[in-house]
């Protein structure tokens, strides 16, 4: 396309992404320095539209950010009242005894079951009251780098046709220029990826490892609802080498959040995270919670599981990475909201200092993170996820128990991740196919009826936002060796193999994409590049998600 | 010439509406809301008339809760010049809306009111017609083409089996059909500028209009689920099933 004529606007700080990290940073910036202009963009059609989490959250960071969050009406309405960790076998389950001793990081007292989307909508209202300018429906599609300094981002063009040419209602993107830019795109951000590559931010750290979380929200009969109940499971249906498990939370008005996470370092190319998620609902430990209810929403999102070892360099000339863009999730705790928010707040403090001294890089951010409870937490937790990768589910659980009870996270060693998730798949003929039951239409469903409930929509006439860097690799690698793993790991049915018997080729139904980013992570040769579609596209998760 | 465009905030067209558990209505708490798509077409048409020089000002109005401000800001980002929010917590029926609009027409003195032909939430298709009746103005409903020529407005109307041409003396009412135009995007620079455009809020009570509901909603239910089909083995079996199970032959 010819050089678009685009408008530009100057801000002190530009924030890409309206999740907990970006919103916490925005709020903190204006609290510390009310004259600092802050602009936040979000690719979802509204704040919260792309937010997906369990979610049990620890209110620690929120209480530091807005000590009067209760009076302000933060939507943290369901305190955790009971919790179980179950080890599942195919037909039964064993409750982990003395959970608070064996897995103290799992102790959820004082925490709340929330819809993280609702929390973000509420945070956005707080931010706007403080004067933050928030623009949902605009995707950051380009990092602006001048003289090796990030000077902002540009939003994508709107109204570009499938052929890449401007259509009748074409609108060029806009340059949002900031003295500092904070990337808060969440796990595997598409601009974050570019920034990491440009400044080599991953040098000397472990590869990031990821998980894929798939979630449903159910409305169940009031007589079965036990608000505050938290149940997690590990074991069946995953084999010992595959990390993952299910969650089930009773919250809100007769709502149940149910979901399943699979570590994306899984090896069996036949594994389908979606179908694992569906079949766990049929297990006696889960079934009775959902029976008689109706499923009202569906979605999926990748999450960073690498922890401390995988955290990249956090700052670069002109900005910083915050939240899950950097990978601050605490995996054994299965929580990342409080750490994401804390990282955003610390970055805000560093940026305010950098503005005062006119420094190019808000370098004090790294120091602040290392001195905070956020780092302490991740340090204590650092060996647990790699132990699962190394010793399997049972061995990992035993290690986690010993680590908690004897070492208290102070082991003198650090276990490392050796492989990227795209390197772990085994060829199709070396793997056994799991058996997945057909959906019953009551408790279990197929992909398409699920995606329908995510209210996903993309403007139809636009270039495909999932790009194969080298299209010929698909046949020789993805099909011939791995038998199209993308058709199974994609939770939204984006990838389909057409003409399987005659001339197999990949069909990409990009309009189904729920922006989970799994394909960008797991494709064996990282041949799939997830780029931002036209702003406002993607899922429209309702309140409750 | 001034154009008035009423816009309604409705559940977004991408969202699958969910009936409340007690059957009293559709769940709107926490659901994404946006401008009624037919109203977007109306805003676009009014802005185009101004851009062509046929109009001098486009005023948008919404009747509803405080958050309807967002809808008005969107309309101003598309090009409307200013906005009026008539604030009420109720969800008024078309007759009440038409009465409120009549008082605003008397206050603002537009030559043209362009509305969406219907709102996608209640599908009433009544407000434009009622407003024309209350004001005693001509109406061009289901418009697919609008031209302002020499103090008159020519409207192509989508009717069964074709289009109908009407020529109306101004002032007049137009309701927009789907094919009238393709609305533009509210671009980011224009959204930023729209934040500074004037938005006047008037409490509904101050207008002294009788907004009491005339209709009662008895119950709201989701459409019955379609049963899965079955495969029959032969034509004879099909005939047998049609006769004895479906009882249609």
PDB file of N, CA and C in Angstrom, chain A residues 95-158:
ATOM      1  N   UNK A  95      -8.607 -36.328  47.255  1.00  0.00           N
ATOM      2  CA  UNK A  95      -8.458 -34.968  47.720  1.00  0.00           C
ATOM      3  C   UNK A  95      -7.074 -34.821  48.345  1.00  0.00           C
ATOM      4  N   UNK A  96      -6.341 -33.791  47.940  1.00  0.00           N
ATOM      5  CA  UNK A  96      -5.036 -33.557  48.547  1.00  0.00           C
ATOM      6  C   UNK A  96      -5.268 -33.080  49.980  1.00  0.00           C
ATOM      7  N   UNK A  97      -4.738 -33.852  50.984  1.00  0.00           N
ATOM      8  CA  UNK A  97      -4.994 -33.465  52.373  1.00  0.00           C
ATOM      9  C   UNK A  97      -4.120 -32.283  52.802  1.00  0.00           C
ATOM     10  N   UNK A  98      -4.532 -31.591  53.792  1.00  0.00           N
ATOM     11  CA  UNK A  98      -3.770 -30.482  54.411  1.00  0.00           C
ATOM     12  C   UNK A  98      -3.228 -29.527  53.347  1.00  0.00           C
ATOM     13  N   UNK A  99      -4.152 -29.089  52.506  1.00  0.00           N
ATOM     14  CA  UNK A  99      -3.741 -28.299  51.354  1.00  0.00           C
ATOM     15  C   UNK A  99      -2.888 -27.093  51.740  1.00  0.00           C
ATOM     16  N   UNK A 100      -3.261 -26.458  52.846  1.00  0.00           N
ATOM     17  CA  UNK A 100      -2.547 -25.222  53.214  1.00  0.00           C
ATOM     18  C   UNK A 100      -1.120 -25.502  53.671  1.00  0.00           C
ATOM     19  N   UNK A 101      -0.848 -26.790  54.042  1.00  0.00           N
ATOM     20  CA  UNK A 101       0.527 -27.134  54.416  1.00  0.00           C
ATOM     21  C   UNK A 101       1.322 -27.607  53.199  1.00  0.00           C
ATOM     22  N   UNK A 102       0.671 -28.498  52.426  1.00  0.00           N
ATOM     23  CA  UNK A 102       1.363 -29.124  51.298  1.00  0.00           C
ATOM     24  C   UNK A 102       1.517 -28.133  50.144  1.00  0.00           C
ATOM     25  N   UNK A 103       0.505 -27.368  49.930  1.00  0.00           N
ATOM     26  CA  UNK A 103       0.540 -26.411  48.836  1.00  0.00           C
ATOM     27  C   UNK A 103       0.121 -25.031  49.369  1.00  0.00           C
ATOM     28  N   UNK A 104       0.965 -24.428  50.193  1.00  0.00           N
ATOM     29  CA  UNK A 104       0.562 -23.170  50.842  1.00  0.00           C
ATOM     30  C   UNK A 104       0.267 -22.069  49.834  1.00  0.00           C
ATOM     31  N   UNK A 105       0.937 -22.171  48.678  1.00  0.00           N
ATOM     32  CA  UNK A 105       0.696 -21.153  47.650  1.00  0.00           C
ATOM     33  C   UNK A 105      -0.712 -21.260  47.086  1.00  0.00           C
ATOM     34  N   UNK A 106      -1.371 -22.418  47.330  1.00  0.00           N
ATOM     35  CA  UNK A 106      -2.724 -22.582  46.824  1.00  0.00           C
ATOM     36  C   UNK A 106      -3.768 -22.056  47.804  1.00  0.00           C
ATOM     37  N   UNK A 107      -3.341 -21.682  48.993  1.00  0.00           N
ATOM     38  CA  UNK A 107      -4.309 -21.233  49.993  1.00  0.00           C
ATOM     39  C   UNK A 107      -4.962 -19.943  49.519  1.00  0.00           C
ATOM     40  N   UNK A 108      -6.269 -19.981  49.432  1.00  0.00           N
ATOM     41  CA  UNK A 108      -6.978 -18.876  48.805  1.00  0.00           C
ATOM     42  C   UNK A 108      -7.778 -18.031  49.779  1.00  0.00           C
ATOM     43  N   UNK A 109      -7.567 -18.214  51.083  1.00  0.00           N
ATOM     44  CA  UNK A 109      -8.365 -17.407  51.994  1.00  0.00           C
ATOM     45  C   UNK A 109      -7.966 -15.939  51.889  1.00  0.00           C
ATOM     46  N   UNK A 110      -8.959 -15.080  51.850  1.00  0.00           N
ATOM     47  CA  UNK A 110      -8.688 -13.666  51.618  1.00  0.00           C
ATOM     48  C   UNK A 110      -8.735 -13.292  50.145  1.00  0.00           C
ATOM     49  N   UNK A 111      -8.862 -14.292  49.285  1.00  0.00           N
ATOM     50  CA  UNK A 111      -8.948 -14.015  47.858  1.00  0.00           C
ATOM     51  C   UNK A 111     -10.405 -14.020  47.390  1.00  0.00           C
ATOM     52  N   UNK A 112     -10.601 -13.530  46.177  1.00  0.00           N
ATOM     53  CA  UNK A 112     -11.966 -13.382  45.665  1.00  0.00           C
ATOM     54  C   UNK A 112     -12.110 -14.047  44.300  1.00  0.00           C
ATOM     55  N   UNK A 113     -13.276 -14.611  44.086  1.00  0.00           N
ATOM     56  CA  UNK A 113     -13.595 -15.131  42.754  1.00  0.00           C
ATOM     57  C   UNK A 113     -14.275 -13.994  41.992  1.00  0.00           C
ATOM     58  N   UNK A 114     -13.715 -13.664  40.851  1.00  0.00           N
ATOM     59  CA  UNK A 114     -14.245 -12.515  40.116  1.00  0.00           C
ATOM     60  C   UNK A 114     -14.374 -12.850  38.628  1.00  0.00           C
ATOM     61  N   UNK A 115     -15.059 -11.960  37.950  1.00  0.00           N
ATOM     62  CA  UNK A 115     -14.953 -11.882  36.502  1.00  0.00           C
ATOM     63  C   UNK A 115     -13.884 -10.828  36.249  1.00  0.00           C
ATOM     64  N   UNK A 116     -12.740 -11.238  35.693  1.00  0.00           N
ATOM     65  CA  UNK A 116     -11.658 -10.266  35.517  1.00  0.00           C
ATOM     66  C   UNK A 116     -12.058  -9.186  34.502  1.00  0.00           C
ATOM     67  N   UNK A 117     -12.917  -9.562  33.564  1.00  0.00           N
ATOM     68  CA  UNK A 117     -13.425  -8.564  32.612  1.00  0.00           C
ATOM     69  C   UNK A 117     -14.156  -7.447  33.348  1.00  0.00           C
ATOM     70  N   UNK A 118     -14.981  -7.840  34.339  1.00  0.00           N
ATOM     71  CA  UNK A 118     -15.708  -6.822  35.110  1.00  0.00           C
ATOM     72  C   UNK A 118     -14.741  -5.968  35.914  1.00  0.00           C
ATOM     73  N   UNK A 119     -13.733  -6.613  36.506  1.00  0.00           N
ATOM     74  CA  UNK A 119     -12.743  -5.860  37.278  1.00  0.00           C
ATOM     75  C   UNK A 119     -12.064  -4.817  36.374  1.00  0.00           C
ATOM     76  N   UNK A 120     -11.731  -5.240  35.149  1.00  0.00           N
ATOM     77  CA  UNK A 120     -11.063  -4.307  34.228  1.00  0.00           C
ATOM     78  C   UNK A 120     -11.991  -3.166  33.819  1.00  0.00           C
ATOM     79  N   UNK A 121     -13.262  -3.480  33.594  1.00  0.00           N
ATOM     80  CA  UNK A 121     -14.201  -2.400  33.255  1.00  0.00           C
ATOM     81  C   UNK A 121     -14.261  -1.385  34.390  1.00  0.00           C
ATOM     82  N   UNK A 122     -14.257  -1.902  35.606  1.00  0.00           N
ATOM     83  CA  UNK A 122     -14.297  -1.012  36.767  1.00  0.00           C
ATOM     84  C   UNK A 122     -12.995  -0.210  36.882  1.00  0.00           C
ATOM     85  N   UNK A 123     -11.860  -0.887  36.672  1.00  0.00           N
ATOM     86  CA  UNK A 123     -10.571  -0.170  36.711  1.00  0.00           C
ATOM     87  C   UNK A 123     -10.536   0.938  35.657  1.00  0.00           C
ATOM     88  N   UNK A 124     -11.140   0.670  34.500  1.00  0.00           N
ATOM     89  CA  UNK A 124     -11.143   1.671  33.430  1.00  0.00           C
ATOM     90  C   UNK A 124     -11.923   2.917  33.858  1.00  0.00           C
ATOM     91  N   UNK A 125     -13.024   2.698  34.590  1.00  0.00           N
ATOM     92  CA  UNK A 125     -13.791   3.851  35.082  1.00  0.00           C
ATOM     93  C   UNK A 125     -12.936   4.671  36.052  1.00  0.00           C
ATOM     94  N   UNK A 126     -12.193   3.975  36.934  1.00  0.00           N
ATOM     95  CA  UNK A 126     -11.321   4.682  37.885  1.00  0.00           C
ATOM     96  C   UNK A 126     -10.248   5.473  37.126  1.00  0.00           C
ATOM     97  N   UNK A 127      -9.702   4.837  36.088  1.00  0.00           N
ATOM     98  CA  UNK A 127      -8.635   5.479  35.318  1.00  0.00           C
ATOM     99  C   UNK A 127      -9.171   6.720  34.601  1.00  0.00           C
ATOM    100  N   UNK A 128     -10.354   6.594  34.007  1.00  0.00           N
ATOM    101  CA  UNK A 128     -10.917   7.739  33.284  1.00  0.00           C
ATOM    102  C   UNK A 128     -11.218   8.894  34.234  1.00  0.00           C
ATOM    103  N   UNK A 129     -11.674   8.553  35.466  1.00  0.00           N
ATOM    104  CA  UNK A 129     -11.926   9.613  36.449  1.00  0.00           C
ATOM    105  C   UNK A 129     -10.646  10.376  36.763  1.00  0.00           C
ATOM    106  N   UNK A 130      -9.508   9.677  36.680  1.00  0.00           N
ATOM    107  CA  UNK A 130      -8.222  10.320  36.942  1.00  0.00           C
ATOM    108  C   UNK A 130      -7.665  11.026  35.706  1.00  0.00           C
ATOM    109  N   UNK A 131      -8.391  10.938  34.603  1.00  0.00           N
ATOM    110  CA  UNK A 131      -7.975  11.675  33.414  1.00  0.00           C
ATOM    111  C   UNK A 131      -7.197  10.878  32.382  1.00  0.00           C
ATOM    112  N   UNK A 132      -7.198   9.565  32.527  1.00  0.00           N
ATOM    113  CA  UNK A 132      -6.558   8.733  31.502  1.00  0.00           C
ATOM    114  C   UNK A 132      -7.470   8.701  30.272  1.00  0.00           C
ATOM    115  N   UNK A 133      -6.882   8.851  29.099  1.00  0.00           N
ATOM    116  CA  UNK A 133      -7.678   8.745  27.874  1.00  0.00           C
ATOM    117  C   UNK A 133      -7.650   7.301  27.402  1.00  0.00           C
ATOM    118  N   UNK A 134      -8.818   6.684  27.328  1.00  0.00           N
ATOM    119  CA  UNK A 134      -8.898   5.266  26.974  1.00  0.00           C
ATOM    120  C   UNK A 134      -9.637   5.110  25.647  1.00  0.00           C
ATOM    121  N   UNK A 135      -8.999   4.404  24.718  1.00  0.00           N
ATOM    122  CA  UNK A 135      -9.620   4.208  23.406  1.00  0.00           C
ATOM    123  C   UNK A 135      -9.703   2.732  23.059  1.00  0.00           C
ATOM    124  N   UNK A 136     -10.841   2.104  23.387  1.00  0.00           N
ATOM    125  CA  UNK A 136     -11.007   0.720  22.970  1.00  0.00           C
ATOM    126  C   UNK A 136     -11.361   0.654  21.480  1.00  0.00           C
ATOM    127  N   UNK A 137     -11.170  -0.511  20.884  1.00  0.00           N
ATOM    128  CA  UNK A 137     -11.509  -0.683  19.471  1.00  0.00           C
ATOM    129  C   UNK A 137     -10.365  -0.315  18.542  1.00  0.00           C
ATOM    130  N   UNK A 138      -9.180  -0.044  19.121  1.00  0.00           N
ATOM    131  CA  UNK A 138      -8.029   0.292  18.279  1.00  0.00           C
ATOM    132  C   UNK A 138      -6.838  -0.590  18.649  1.00  0.00           C
ATOM    133  N   UNK A 139      -6.365  -1.314  17.644  1.00  0.00           N
ATOM    134  CA  UNK A 139      -5.265  -2.241  17.867  1.00  0.00           C
ATOM    135  C   UNK A 139      -3.950  -1.554  17.549  1.00  0.00           C
ATOM    136  N   UNK A 140      -2.981  -1.711  18.434  1.00  0.00           N
ATOM    137  CA  UNK A 140      -1.630  -1.251  18.132  1.00  0.00           C
ATOM    138  C   UNK A 140      -1.043  -2.227  17.124  1.00  0.00           C
ATOM    139  N   UNK A 141      -0.721  -1.754  15.937  1.00  0.00           N
ATOM    140  CA  UNK A 141      -0.274  -2.710  14.923  1.00  0.00           C
ATOM    141  C   UNK A 141       1.172  -2.471  14.505  1.00  0.00           C
ATOM    142  N   UNK A 142       1.783  -1.434  15.016  1.00  0.00           N
ATOM    143  CA  UNK A 142       3.133  -1.100  14.561  1.00  0.00           C
ATOM    144  C   UNK A 142       3.866  -0.368  15.682  1.00  0.00           C
ATOM    145  N   UNK A 143       5.095  -0.782  15.966  1.00  0.00           N
ATOM    146  CA  UNK A 143       5.909  -0.061  16.946  1.00  0.00           C
ATOM    147  C   UNK A 143       6.664   1.031  16.199  1.00  0.00           C
ATOM    148  N   UNK A 144       6.627   2.237  16.714  1.00  0.00           N
ATOM    149  CA  UNK A 144       7.375   3.326  16.081  1.00  0.00           C
ATOM    150  C   UNK A 144       8.739   3.420  16.756  1.00  0.00           C
ATOM    151  N   UNK A 145       9.781   3.205  15.976  1.00  0.00           N
ATOM    152  CA  UNK A 145      11.135   3.286  16.521  1.00  0.00           C
ATOM    153  C   UNK A 145      11.906   4.322  15.716  1.00  0.00           C
ATOM    154  N   UNK A 146      12.432   5.301  16.402  1.00  0.00           N
ATOM    155  CA  UNK A 146      13.235   6.329  15.731  1.00  0.00           C
ATOM    156  C   UNK A 146      14.543   6.486  16.477  1.00  0.00           C
ATOM    157  N   UNK A 147      15.629   6.499  15.770  1.00  0.00           N
ATOM    158  CA  UNK A 147      16.977   6.567  16.342  1.00  0.00           C
ATOM    159  C   UNK A 147      17.105   5.604  17.531  1.00  0.00           C
ATOM    160  N   UNK A 148      16.646   4.377  17.254  1.00  0.00           N
ATOM    161  CA  UNK A 148      16.730   3.286  18.220  1.00  0.00           C
ATOM    162  C   UNK A 148      15.953   3.529  19.518  1.00  0.00           C
ATOM    163  N   UNK A 149      15.013   4.462  19.494  1.00  0.00           N
ATOM    164  CA  UNK A 149      14.169   4.651  20.668  1.00  0.00           C
ATOM    165  C   UNK A 149      12.715   4.411  20.266  1.00  0.00           C
ATOM    166  N   UNK A 150      11.988   3.667  21.117  1.00  0.00           N
ATOM    167  CA  UNK A 150      10.553   3.493  20.858  1.00  0.00           C
ATOM    168  C   UNK A 150       9.875   4.834  21.146  1.00  0.00           C
ATOM    169  N   UNK A 151       9.148   5.345  20.151  1.00  0.00           N
ATOM    170  CA  UNK A 151       8.514   6.659  20.329  1.00  0.00           C
ATOM    171  C   UNK A 151       6.990   6.571  20.246  1.00  0.00           C
ATOM    172  N   UNK A 152       6.473   5.341  20.383  1.00  0.00           N
ATOM    173  CA  UNK A 152       5.027   5.179  20.382  1.00  0.00           C
ATOM    174  C   UNK A 152       4.609   4.025  19.501  1.00  0.00           C
ATOM    175  N   UNK A 153       3.314   3.981  19.219  1.00  0.00           N
ATOM    176  CA  UNK A 153       2.787   2.933  18.349  1.00  0.00           C
ATOM    177  C   UNK A 153       1.829   3.570  17.349  1.00  0.00           C
ATOM    178  N   UNK A 154       1.562   2.822  16.273  1.00  0.00           N
ATOM    179  CA  UNK A 154       0.531   3.262  15.337  1.00  0.00           C
ATOM    180  C   UNK A 154      -0.606   2.265  15.378  1.00  0.00           C
ATOM    181  N   UNK A 155      -1.823   2.774  15.303  1.00  0.00           N
ATOM    182  CA  UNK A 155      -2.982   1.883  15.235  1.00  0.00           C
ATOM    183  C   UNK A 155      -3.125   1.407  13.797  1.00  0.00           C
ATOM    184  N   UNK A 156      -3.835   0.292  13.636  1.00  0.00           N
ATOM    185  CA  UNK A 156      -3.989  -0.279  12.301  1.00  0.00           C
ATOM    186  C   UNK A 156      -4.932   0.549  11.443  1.00  0.00           C
ATOM    187  N   UNK A 157      -4.775   0.411  10.130  1.00  0.00           N
ATOM    188  CA  UNK A 157      -5.724   1.025   9.216  1.00  0.00           C
ATOM    189  C   UNK A 157      -7.060   0.295   9.341  1.00  0.00           C
ATOM    190  N   UNK A 158      -8.144   1.036   9.144  1.00  0.00           N
ATOM    191  CA  UNK A 158      -9.460   0.410   9.148  1.00  0.00           C
ATOM    192  C   UNK A 158     -10.002   0.435   7.726  1.00  0.00           C
TER     193      UNK A 158
END
